[in-house]
Short mmCIF file of C-alpha atoms in Angstrom, two decimals:
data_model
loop_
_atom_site.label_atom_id
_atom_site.label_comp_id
_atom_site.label_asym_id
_atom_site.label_seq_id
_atom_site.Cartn_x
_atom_site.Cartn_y
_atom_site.Cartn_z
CA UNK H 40 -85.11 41.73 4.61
CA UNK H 41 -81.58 41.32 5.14
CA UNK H 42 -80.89 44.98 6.52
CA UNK H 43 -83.75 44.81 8.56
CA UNK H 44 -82.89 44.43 12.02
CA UNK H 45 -85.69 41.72 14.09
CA UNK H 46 -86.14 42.62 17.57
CA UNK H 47 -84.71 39.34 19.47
CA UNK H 48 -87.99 38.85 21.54
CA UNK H 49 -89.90 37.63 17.54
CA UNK H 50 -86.83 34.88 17.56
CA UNK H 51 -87.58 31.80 18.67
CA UNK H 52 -84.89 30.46 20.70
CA UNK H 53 -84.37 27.38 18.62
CA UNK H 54 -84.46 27.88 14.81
CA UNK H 55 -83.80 31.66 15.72
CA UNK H 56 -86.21 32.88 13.20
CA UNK H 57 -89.03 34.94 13.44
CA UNK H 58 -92.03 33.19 15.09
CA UNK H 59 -95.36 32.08 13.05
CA UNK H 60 -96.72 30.69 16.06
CA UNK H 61 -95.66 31.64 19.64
CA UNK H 62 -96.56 28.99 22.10
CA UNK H 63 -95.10 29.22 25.72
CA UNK H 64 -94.26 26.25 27.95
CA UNK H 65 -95.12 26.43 31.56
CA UNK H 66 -91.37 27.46 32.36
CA UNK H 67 -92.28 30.52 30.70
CA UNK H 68 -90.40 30.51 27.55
CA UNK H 69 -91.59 31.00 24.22
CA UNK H 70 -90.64 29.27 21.34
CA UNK H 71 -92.17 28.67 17.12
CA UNK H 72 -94.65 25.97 17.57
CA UNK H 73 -93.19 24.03 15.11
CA UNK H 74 -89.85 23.95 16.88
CA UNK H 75 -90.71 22.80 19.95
CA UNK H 76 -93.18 20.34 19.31
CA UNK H 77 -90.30 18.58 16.83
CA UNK H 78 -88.23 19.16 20.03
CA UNK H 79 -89.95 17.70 22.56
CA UNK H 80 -91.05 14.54 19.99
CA UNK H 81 -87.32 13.96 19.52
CA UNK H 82 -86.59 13.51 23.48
CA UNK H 83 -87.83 10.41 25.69
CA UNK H 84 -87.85 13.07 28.94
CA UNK H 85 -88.83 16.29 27.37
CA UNK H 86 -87.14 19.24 29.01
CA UNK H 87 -87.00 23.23 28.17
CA UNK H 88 -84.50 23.89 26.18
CA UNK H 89 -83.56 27.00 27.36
CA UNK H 90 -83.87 26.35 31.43
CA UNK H 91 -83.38 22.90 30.80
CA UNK H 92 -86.96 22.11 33.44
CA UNK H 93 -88.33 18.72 33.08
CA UNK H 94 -91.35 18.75 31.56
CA UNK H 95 -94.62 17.03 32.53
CA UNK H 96 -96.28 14.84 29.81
CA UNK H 97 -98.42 16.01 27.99
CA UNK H 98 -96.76 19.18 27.65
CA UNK H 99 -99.36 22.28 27.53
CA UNK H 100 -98.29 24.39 25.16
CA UNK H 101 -99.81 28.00 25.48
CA UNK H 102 -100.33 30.10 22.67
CA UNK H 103 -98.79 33.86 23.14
CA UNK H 104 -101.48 35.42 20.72
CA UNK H 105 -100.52 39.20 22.67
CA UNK H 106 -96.56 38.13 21.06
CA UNK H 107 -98.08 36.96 17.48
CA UNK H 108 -100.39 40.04 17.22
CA UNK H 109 -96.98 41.91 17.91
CA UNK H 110 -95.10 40.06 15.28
CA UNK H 111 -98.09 40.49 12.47
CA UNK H 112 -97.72 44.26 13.19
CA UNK H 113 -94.52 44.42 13.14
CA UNK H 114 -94.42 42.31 9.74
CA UNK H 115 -96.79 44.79 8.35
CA UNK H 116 -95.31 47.85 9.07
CA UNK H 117 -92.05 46.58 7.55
CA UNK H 118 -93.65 45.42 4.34
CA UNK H 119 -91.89 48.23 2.40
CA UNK H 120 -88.72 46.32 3.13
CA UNK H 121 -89.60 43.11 2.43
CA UNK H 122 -90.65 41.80 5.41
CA UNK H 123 -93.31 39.23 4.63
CA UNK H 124 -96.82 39.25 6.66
CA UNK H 125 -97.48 35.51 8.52
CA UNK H 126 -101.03 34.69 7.99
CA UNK H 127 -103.21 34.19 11.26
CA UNK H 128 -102.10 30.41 12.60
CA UNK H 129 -104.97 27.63 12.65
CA UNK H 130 -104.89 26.50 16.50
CA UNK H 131 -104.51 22.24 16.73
CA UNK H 132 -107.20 20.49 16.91
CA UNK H 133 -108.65 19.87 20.85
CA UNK H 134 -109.10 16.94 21.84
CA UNK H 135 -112.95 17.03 22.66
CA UNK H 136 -113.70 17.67 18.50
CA UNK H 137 -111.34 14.00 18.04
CA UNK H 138 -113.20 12.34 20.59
CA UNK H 139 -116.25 13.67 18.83
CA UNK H 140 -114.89 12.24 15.32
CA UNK H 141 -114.23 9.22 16.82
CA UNK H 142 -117.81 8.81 18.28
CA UNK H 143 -118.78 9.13 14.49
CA UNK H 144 -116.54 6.76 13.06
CA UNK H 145 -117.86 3.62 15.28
CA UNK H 146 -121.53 4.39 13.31
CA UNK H 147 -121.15 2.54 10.33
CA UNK H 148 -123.15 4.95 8.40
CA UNK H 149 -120.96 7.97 9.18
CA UNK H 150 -117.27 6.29 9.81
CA UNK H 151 -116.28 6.97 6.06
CA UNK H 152 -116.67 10.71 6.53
CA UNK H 153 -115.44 10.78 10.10
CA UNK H 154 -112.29 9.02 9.13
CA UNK H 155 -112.14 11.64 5.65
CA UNK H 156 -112.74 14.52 8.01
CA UNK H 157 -109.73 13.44 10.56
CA UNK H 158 -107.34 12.76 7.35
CA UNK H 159 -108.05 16.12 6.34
CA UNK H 160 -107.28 17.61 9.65
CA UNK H 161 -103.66 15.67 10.29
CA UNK H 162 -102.94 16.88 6.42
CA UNK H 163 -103.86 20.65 7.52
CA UNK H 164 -100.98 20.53 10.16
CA UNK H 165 -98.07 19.24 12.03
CA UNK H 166 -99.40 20.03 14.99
CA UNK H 167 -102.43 18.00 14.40
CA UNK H 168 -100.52 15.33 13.26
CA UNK H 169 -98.80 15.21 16.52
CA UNK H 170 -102.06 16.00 18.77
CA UNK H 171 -103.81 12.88 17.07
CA UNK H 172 -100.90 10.79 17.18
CA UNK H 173 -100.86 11.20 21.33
CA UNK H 174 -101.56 7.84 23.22
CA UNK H 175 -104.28 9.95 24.94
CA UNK H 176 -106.14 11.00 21.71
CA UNK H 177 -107.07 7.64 21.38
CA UNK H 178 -107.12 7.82 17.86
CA UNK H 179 -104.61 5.36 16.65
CA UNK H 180 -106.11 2.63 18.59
CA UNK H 181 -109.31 3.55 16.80
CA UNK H 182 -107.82 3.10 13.36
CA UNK H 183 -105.91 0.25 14.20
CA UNK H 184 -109.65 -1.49 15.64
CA UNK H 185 -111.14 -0.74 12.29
CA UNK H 186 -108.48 -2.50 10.70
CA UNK H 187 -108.03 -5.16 12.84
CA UNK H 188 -112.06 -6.33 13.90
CA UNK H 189 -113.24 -8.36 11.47
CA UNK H 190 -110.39 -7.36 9.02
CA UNK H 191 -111.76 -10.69 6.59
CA UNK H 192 -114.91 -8.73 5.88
CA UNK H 193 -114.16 -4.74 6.99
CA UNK H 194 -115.52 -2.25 4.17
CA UNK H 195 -112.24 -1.87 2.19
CA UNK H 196 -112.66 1.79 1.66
CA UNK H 197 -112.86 2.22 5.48
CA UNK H 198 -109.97 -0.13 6.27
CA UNK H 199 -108.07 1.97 3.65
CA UNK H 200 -108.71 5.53 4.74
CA UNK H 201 -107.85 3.54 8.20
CA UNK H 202 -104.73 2.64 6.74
CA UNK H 203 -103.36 5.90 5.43
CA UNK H 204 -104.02 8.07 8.31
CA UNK H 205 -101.86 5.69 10.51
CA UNK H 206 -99.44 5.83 7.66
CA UNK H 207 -99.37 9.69 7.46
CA UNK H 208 -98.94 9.74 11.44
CA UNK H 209 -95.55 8.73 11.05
CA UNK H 210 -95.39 7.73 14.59
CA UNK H 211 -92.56 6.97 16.81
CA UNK H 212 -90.70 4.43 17.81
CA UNK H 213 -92.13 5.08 21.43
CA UNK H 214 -95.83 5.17 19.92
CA UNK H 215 -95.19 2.33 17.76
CA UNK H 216 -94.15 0.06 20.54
CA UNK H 217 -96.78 1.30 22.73
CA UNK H 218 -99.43 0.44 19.96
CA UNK H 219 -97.73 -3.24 19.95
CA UNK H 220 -97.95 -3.72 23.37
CA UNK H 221 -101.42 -2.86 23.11
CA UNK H 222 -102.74 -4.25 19.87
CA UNK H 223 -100.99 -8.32 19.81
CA UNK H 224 -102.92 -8.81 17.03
CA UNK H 225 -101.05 -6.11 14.88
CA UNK H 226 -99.40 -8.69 12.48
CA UNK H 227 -102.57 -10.77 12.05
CA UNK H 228 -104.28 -7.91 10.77
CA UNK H 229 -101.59 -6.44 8.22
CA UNK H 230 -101.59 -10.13 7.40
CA UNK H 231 -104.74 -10.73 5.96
CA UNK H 232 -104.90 -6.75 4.51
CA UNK H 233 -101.67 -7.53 2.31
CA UNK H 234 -103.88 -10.96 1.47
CA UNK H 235 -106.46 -8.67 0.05
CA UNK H 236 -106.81 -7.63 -3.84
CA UNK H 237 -106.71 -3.91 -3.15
CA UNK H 238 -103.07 -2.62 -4.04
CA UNK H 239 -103.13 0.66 -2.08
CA UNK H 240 -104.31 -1.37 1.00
CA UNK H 241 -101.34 -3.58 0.75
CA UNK H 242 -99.08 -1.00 -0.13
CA UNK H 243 -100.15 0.92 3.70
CA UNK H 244 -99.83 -2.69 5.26
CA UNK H 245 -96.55 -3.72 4.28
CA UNK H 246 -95.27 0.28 4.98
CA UNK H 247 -97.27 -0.20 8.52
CA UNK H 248 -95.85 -3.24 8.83
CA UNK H 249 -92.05 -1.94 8.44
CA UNK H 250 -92.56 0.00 11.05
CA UNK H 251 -93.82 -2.21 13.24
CA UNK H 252 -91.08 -4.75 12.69
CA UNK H 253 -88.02 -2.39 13.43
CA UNK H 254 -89.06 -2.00 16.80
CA UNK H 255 -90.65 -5.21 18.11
CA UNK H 256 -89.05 -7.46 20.29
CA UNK H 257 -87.43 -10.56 19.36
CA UNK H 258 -89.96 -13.12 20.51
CA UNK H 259 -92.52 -11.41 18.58
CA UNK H 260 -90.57 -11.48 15.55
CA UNK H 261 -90.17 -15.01 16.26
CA UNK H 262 -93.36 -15.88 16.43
CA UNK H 263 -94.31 -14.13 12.89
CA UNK H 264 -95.87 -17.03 11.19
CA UNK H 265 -95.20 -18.04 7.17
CA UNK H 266 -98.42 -16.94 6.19
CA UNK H 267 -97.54 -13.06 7.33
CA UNK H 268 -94.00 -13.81 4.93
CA UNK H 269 -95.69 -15.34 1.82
CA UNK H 270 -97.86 -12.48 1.64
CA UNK H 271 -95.16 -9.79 2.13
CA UNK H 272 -93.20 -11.31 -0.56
CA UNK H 273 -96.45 -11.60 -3.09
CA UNK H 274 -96.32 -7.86 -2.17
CA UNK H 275 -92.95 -7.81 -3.72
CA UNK H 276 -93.80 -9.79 -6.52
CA UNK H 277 -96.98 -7.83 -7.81
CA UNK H 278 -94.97 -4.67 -7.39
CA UNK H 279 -97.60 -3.11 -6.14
CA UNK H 280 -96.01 0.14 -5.75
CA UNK H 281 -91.90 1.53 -5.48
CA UNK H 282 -92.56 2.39 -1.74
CA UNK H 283 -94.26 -0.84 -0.92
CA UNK H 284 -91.06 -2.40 -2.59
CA UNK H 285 -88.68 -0.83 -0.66
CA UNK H 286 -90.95 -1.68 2.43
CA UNK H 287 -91.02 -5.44 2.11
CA UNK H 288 -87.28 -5.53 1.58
CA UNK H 289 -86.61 -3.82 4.81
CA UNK H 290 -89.59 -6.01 6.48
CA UNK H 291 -87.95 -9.28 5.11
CA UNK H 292 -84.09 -8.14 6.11
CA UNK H 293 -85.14 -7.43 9.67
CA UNK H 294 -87.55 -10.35 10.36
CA UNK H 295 -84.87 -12.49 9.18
CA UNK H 296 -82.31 -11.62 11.23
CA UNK H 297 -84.19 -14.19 13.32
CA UNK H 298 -84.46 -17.86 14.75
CA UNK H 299 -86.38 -19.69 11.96
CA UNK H 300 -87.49 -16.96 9.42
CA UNK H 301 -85.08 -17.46 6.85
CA UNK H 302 -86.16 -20.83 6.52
CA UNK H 303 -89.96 -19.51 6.16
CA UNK H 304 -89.03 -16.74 3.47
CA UNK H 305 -87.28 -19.61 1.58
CA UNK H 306 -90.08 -22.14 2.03
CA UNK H 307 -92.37 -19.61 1.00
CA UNK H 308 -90.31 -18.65 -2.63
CA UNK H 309 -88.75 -15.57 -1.58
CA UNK H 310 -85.65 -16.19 -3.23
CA UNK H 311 -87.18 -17.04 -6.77
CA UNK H 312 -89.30 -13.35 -6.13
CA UNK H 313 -85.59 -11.69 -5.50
CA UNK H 314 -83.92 -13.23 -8.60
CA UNK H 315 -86.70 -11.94 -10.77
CA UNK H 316 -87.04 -8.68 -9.22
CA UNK H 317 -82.99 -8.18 -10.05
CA UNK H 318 -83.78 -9.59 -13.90
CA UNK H 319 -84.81 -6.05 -14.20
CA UNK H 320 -81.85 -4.30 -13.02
CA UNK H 321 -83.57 -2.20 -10.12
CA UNK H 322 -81.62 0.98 -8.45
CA UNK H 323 -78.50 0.67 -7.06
CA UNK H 324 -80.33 0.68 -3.36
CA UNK H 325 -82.94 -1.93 -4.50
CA UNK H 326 -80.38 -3.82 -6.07
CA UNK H 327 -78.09 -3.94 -3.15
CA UNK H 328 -80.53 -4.73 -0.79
CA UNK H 329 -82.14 -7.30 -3.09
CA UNK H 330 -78.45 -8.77 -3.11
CA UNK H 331 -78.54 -8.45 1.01
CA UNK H 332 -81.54 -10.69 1.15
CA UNK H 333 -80.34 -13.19 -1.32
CA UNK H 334 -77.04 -13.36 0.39
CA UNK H 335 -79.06 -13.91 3.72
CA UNK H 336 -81.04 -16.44 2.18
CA UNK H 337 -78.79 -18.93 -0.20
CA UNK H 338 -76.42 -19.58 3.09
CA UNK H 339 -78.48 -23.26 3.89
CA UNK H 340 -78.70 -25.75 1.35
CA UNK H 341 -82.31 -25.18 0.59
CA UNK H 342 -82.19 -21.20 -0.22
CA UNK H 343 -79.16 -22.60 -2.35
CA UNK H 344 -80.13 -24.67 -4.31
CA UNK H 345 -83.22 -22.46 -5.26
CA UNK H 346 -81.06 -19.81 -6.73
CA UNK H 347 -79.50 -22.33 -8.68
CA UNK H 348 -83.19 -23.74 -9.90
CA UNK H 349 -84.15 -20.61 -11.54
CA UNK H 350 -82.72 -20.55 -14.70
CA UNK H 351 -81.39 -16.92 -14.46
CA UNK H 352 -80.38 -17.76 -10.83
CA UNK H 353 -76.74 -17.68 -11.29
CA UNK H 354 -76.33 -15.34 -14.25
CA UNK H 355 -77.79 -12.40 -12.35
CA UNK H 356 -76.04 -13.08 -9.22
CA UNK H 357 -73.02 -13.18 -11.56
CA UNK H 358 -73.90 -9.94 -13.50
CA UNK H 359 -74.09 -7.97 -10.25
CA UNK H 360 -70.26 -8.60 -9.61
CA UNK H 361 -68.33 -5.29 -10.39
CA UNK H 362 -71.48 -3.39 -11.92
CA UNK H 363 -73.33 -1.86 -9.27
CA UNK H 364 -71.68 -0.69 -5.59
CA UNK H 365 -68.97 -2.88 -3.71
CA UNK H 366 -71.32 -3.57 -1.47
CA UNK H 367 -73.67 -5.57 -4.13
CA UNK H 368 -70.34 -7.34 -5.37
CA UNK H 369 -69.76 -8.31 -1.84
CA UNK H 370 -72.76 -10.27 -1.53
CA UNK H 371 -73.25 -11.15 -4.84
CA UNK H 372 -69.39 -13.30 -4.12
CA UNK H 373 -71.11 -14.66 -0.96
CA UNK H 374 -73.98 -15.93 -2.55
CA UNK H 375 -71.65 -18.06 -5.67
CA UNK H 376 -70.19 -19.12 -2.38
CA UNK H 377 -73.01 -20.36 -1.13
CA UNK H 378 -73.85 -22.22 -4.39
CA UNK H 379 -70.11 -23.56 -4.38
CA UNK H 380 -70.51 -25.15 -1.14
CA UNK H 381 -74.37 -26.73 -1.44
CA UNK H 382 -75.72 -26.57 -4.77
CA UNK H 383 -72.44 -27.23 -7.01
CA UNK H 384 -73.88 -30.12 -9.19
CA UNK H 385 -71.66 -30.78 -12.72
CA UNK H 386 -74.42 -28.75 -14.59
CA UNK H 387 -74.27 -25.83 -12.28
CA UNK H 388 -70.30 -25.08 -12.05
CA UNK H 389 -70.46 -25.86 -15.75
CA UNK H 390 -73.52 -22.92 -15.86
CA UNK H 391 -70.88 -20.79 -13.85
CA UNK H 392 -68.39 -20.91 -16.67
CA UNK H 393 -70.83 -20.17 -19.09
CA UNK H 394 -72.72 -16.75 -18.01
CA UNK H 395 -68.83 -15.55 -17.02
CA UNK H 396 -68.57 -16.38 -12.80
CA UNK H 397 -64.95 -17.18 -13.55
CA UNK H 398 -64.10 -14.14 -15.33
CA UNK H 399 -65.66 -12.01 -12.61
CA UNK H 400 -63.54 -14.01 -10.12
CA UNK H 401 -60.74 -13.45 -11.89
CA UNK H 402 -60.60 -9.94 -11.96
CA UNK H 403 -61.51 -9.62 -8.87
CA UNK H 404 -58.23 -11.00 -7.84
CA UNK H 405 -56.07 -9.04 -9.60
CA UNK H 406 -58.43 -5.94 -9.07
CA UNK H 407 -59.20 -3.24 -6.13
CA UNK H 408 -61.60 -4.83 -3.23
CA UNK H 409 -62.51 -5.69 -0.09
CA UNK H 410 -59.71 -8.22 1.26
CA UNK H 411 -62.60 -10.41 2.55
CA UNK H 412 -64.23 -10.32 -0.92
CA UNK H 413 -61.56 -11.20 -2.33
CA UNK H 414 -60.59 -13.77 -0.35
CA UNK H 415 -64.43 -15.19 -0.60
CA UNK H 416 -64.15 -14.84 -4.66
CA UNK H 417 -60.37 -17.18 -4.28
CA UNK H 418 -61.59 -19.65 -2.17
CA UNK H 419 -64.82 -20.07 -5.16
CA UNK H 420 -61.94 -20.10 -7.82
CA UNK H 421 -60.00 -23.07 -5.59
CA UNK H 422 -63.04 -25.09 -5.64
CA UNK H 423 -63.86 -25.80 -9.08
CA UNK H 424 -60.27 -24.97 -10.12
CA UNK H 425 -59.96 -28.71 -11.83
CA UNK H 426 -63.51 -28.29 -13.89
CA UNK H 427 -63.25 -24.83 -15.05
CA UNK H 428 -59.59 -25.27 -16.46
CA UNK H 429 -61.10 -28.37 -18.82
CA UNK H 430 -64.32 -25.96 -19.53
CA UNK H 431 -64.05 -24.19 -23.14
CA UNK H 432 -65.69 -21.52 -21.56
CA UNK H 433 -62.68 -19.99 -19.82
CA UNK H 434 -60.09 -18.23 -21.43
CA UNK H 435 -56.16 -18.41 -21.36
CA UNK H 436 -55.32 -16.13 -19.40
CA UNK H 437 -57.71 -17.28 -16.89
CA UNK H 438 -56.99 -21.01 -17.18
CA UNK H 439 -53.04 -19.57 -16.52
CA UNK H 440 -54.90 -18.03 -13.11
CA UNK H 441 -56.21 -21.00 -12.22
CA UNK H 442 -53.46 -23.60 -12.69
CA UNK H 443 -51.17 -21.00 -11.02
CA UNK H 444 -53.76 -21.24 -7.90
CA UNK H 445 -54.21 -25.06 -8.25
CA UNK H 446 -50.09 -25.27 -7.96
CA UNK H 447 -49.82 -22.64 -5.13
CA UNK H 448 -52.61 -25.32 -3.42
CA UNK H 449 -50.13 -28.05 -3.70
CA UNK H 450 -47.48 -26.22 -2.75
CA UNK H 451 -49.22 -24.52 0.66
CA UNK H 452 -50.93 -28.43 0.98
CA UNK H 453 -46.81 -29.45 1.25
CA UNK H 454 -45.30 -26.48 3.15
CA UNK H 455 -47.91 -27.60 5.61
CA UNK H 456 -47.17 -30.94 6.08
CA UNK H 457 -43.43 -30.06 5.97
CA UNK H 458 -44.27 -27.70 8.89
CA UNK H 459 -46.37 -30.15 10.66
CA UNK H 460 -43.79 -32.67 10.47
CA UNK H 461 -41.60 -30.94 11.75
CA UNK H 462 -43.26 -29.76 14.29
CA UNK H 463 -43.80 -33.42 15.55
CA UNK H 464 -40.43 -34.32 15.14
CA UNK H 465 -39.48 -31.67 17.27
CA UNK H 466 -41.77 -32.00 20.14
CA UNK H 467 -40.92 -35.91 20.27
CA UNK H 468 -37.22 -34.38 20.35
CA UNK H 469 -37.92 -32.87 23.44
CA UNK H 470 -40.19 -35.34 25.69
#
């Protein structure tokens, strides 16, 4: 194949290899279907890429079955050298058999296999995929009705197959917030799904629902109530699936990057669902993101002193310093930070000695870090400084550390009220 010479006319102008499907937009040009539908997806004001002509939406896309015929031929007659013959292309679906399948699906006796007969057709091709994801297919408002009317009592295999054809759309950012603007009711919905026994159900919800959160607006994120967090983080506690995991960590991390939602996830337990999720010592991207949350989370008194309530709370914050990326130890410093400054009862600081916080701390400042971490992990150490150095817990070396920081403490608290002195002294001096 590599000594054979292709004519440039079988190239598509984009991936510049030989076309399986020719399709020609109305400038003229023909490209691989598969290349210029994943072009013009990609690009809020779809243009040619070759003239660089605006295109209308939706873009026709005409198939050049004279220039695939051509190709096949071609193909065939070079077999000898290794050329490989392209199968005949399925054409996308039209639009008159969807609006057909979706007639079917609103009978209750026939929506199972109407919805089984669509999944089939997005699996059999991209372009399918794309066709039915179009605003004007009207298919994903369909699916999103079946799982949104009367989501308390839909037929759970309908609501599922519902589900995972929205899921395998992948749609866009553009056709997600589209969908929002048109469906307010979105959240409600995936709400009361995730509330539901079924695990693949929940598992599509929470994935749908990731989606959905990283591109709606703030005031609808604000106005998420705890009821749609309490079940995303029961989501993460049944571990109903890796995916789904990864999915309600993002969908927690970007909802609370809002107004009041922190104090919902904490209200609602998240933090004791994080600690035990990191008992088992996830992935390094679980784990960091698990550390993320937790960091987000501990920063008020409340999400505090719940890390601090678990009884492997502080140990596996602590066993995350120096173990996993320097990210992880990053937050995992903020968080003891956190518990320094609102949940630092006797019991606790004398907890931190025990499962090795000071040790961590310790090498921290003598090893290679952030600045900011270890600045963060210094001003922990200058805190309990006076406890830990009475604690049997810490070693010599270490209590050394900390009396060494304790003294520098007095000294800076002295150089600074030299300095202020002084500096009132001199500006009397002059007036």
């Amino acid at each position: 194949m590599e000594d054979v010479e292709v004519p440039s006319y079988f190239l598509c102008p984009i991936s510049l290899q030989i076309m399986r499907d020719p399709v020609a937009l109305p400038t003229g040009i023909t490209y691989d279907r598969e290349g210029i539908e994943r072009w013009l997806s990609c690009n809020k004001s779809p243009t040619c890429p070759v003239t660089n002509q605006p295109m209308p939406k939706p873009v026709d896309l005409t198939p050049n079955h004279t220039l695939r015929r051509l190709i096949q031929a071609w193909c065939t007659a070079n077999a000898f050298r290794g050329v490989e013959r392209f199968p005949t292309p399925r054409p996308p679906v039209d639009r008159a058999l969807l609006a057909s399948l979706i007639e079917d699906a609103r009978l209750p006796h026939s929506r199972l296999a109407a919805l089984k007969r669509l999944k089939k057709l997005i699996s059999d091709s991209e372009s399918n995929k794309r066709v039915v994801a179009t605003t004007a297919s009207g298919v994903v408002d369909f699916l999103l009705s079946v799982v949104t009317s009367n989501v308390e009592n839909a037929e759970q295999e309908h609501e599922e197959e519902a589900l995972s054809i929205l899921h395998a759309l992948q749609l866009s950012g553009d056709e997600l917030r589209l969908l929002l603007d048109r469906n307010h009711g979105l959240f409600e919905a995936l709400t009361a799904t995730m509330r539901k026994s079924n695990f693949q159900s929940r598992a599509y919800a929470v994935l749908l629902a990731k989606s959905a959160v990283s591109v709606s607006p703030p005031d609808t994120l604000l106005g998420l109530p705890e009821e749609f967090f309490k079940e995303v983080i029961k989501v993460l506690r049944d571990r109903v699936s890796h995916q789904a995991t990864c999915a309600a960590l993002k969908v927690l991390y970007a909802a609370c990057q809002w107004g009041w939602n922190t104090a919902k996830a904490v209200e609602v337990g998240a933090v004791k669902v994080l600690v035990e999720l990191l008992l088992d010592e996830p992935e390094k991207k679980e784990s960091e993101m698990m550390l993320v949350l937790l960091d987000d989370l501990s920063r008020g008194p409340k999400g505090a002193a719940q890390v601090v309530s678990h009884a492997a709370g502080v140990a596996v914050v602590s066993r995350s310093i120096l173990r996993v990326t320097p990210g992880t130890t990053e937050r995992a410093v903020r968080v003891l930070h956190s518990i320094s400054r609102h949940a630092a009862t006797p019991e606790v600081v004398e907890d931190m000695a025990q499962v090795g916080v000071v040790s961590k701390l310790c090498l921290l400042l003598s090893g290679e870090c952030e600045r900011s971490t270890r600045e963060t992990a210094r001003d922990v150490l200058r805190m309990h400084s006076r406890v830990w150095r009475r604690s049997p817990c810490v070693s010599p070396p270490q209590l050394k550390m900390l009396k060494n920081k304790e003294k520098r403490n007095k000294n800076n608290k002295i150089v600074s009220l030299v300095v202020a002195g002084a500096n009132k002294i001199a500006s009397s001096t002059k007036v």
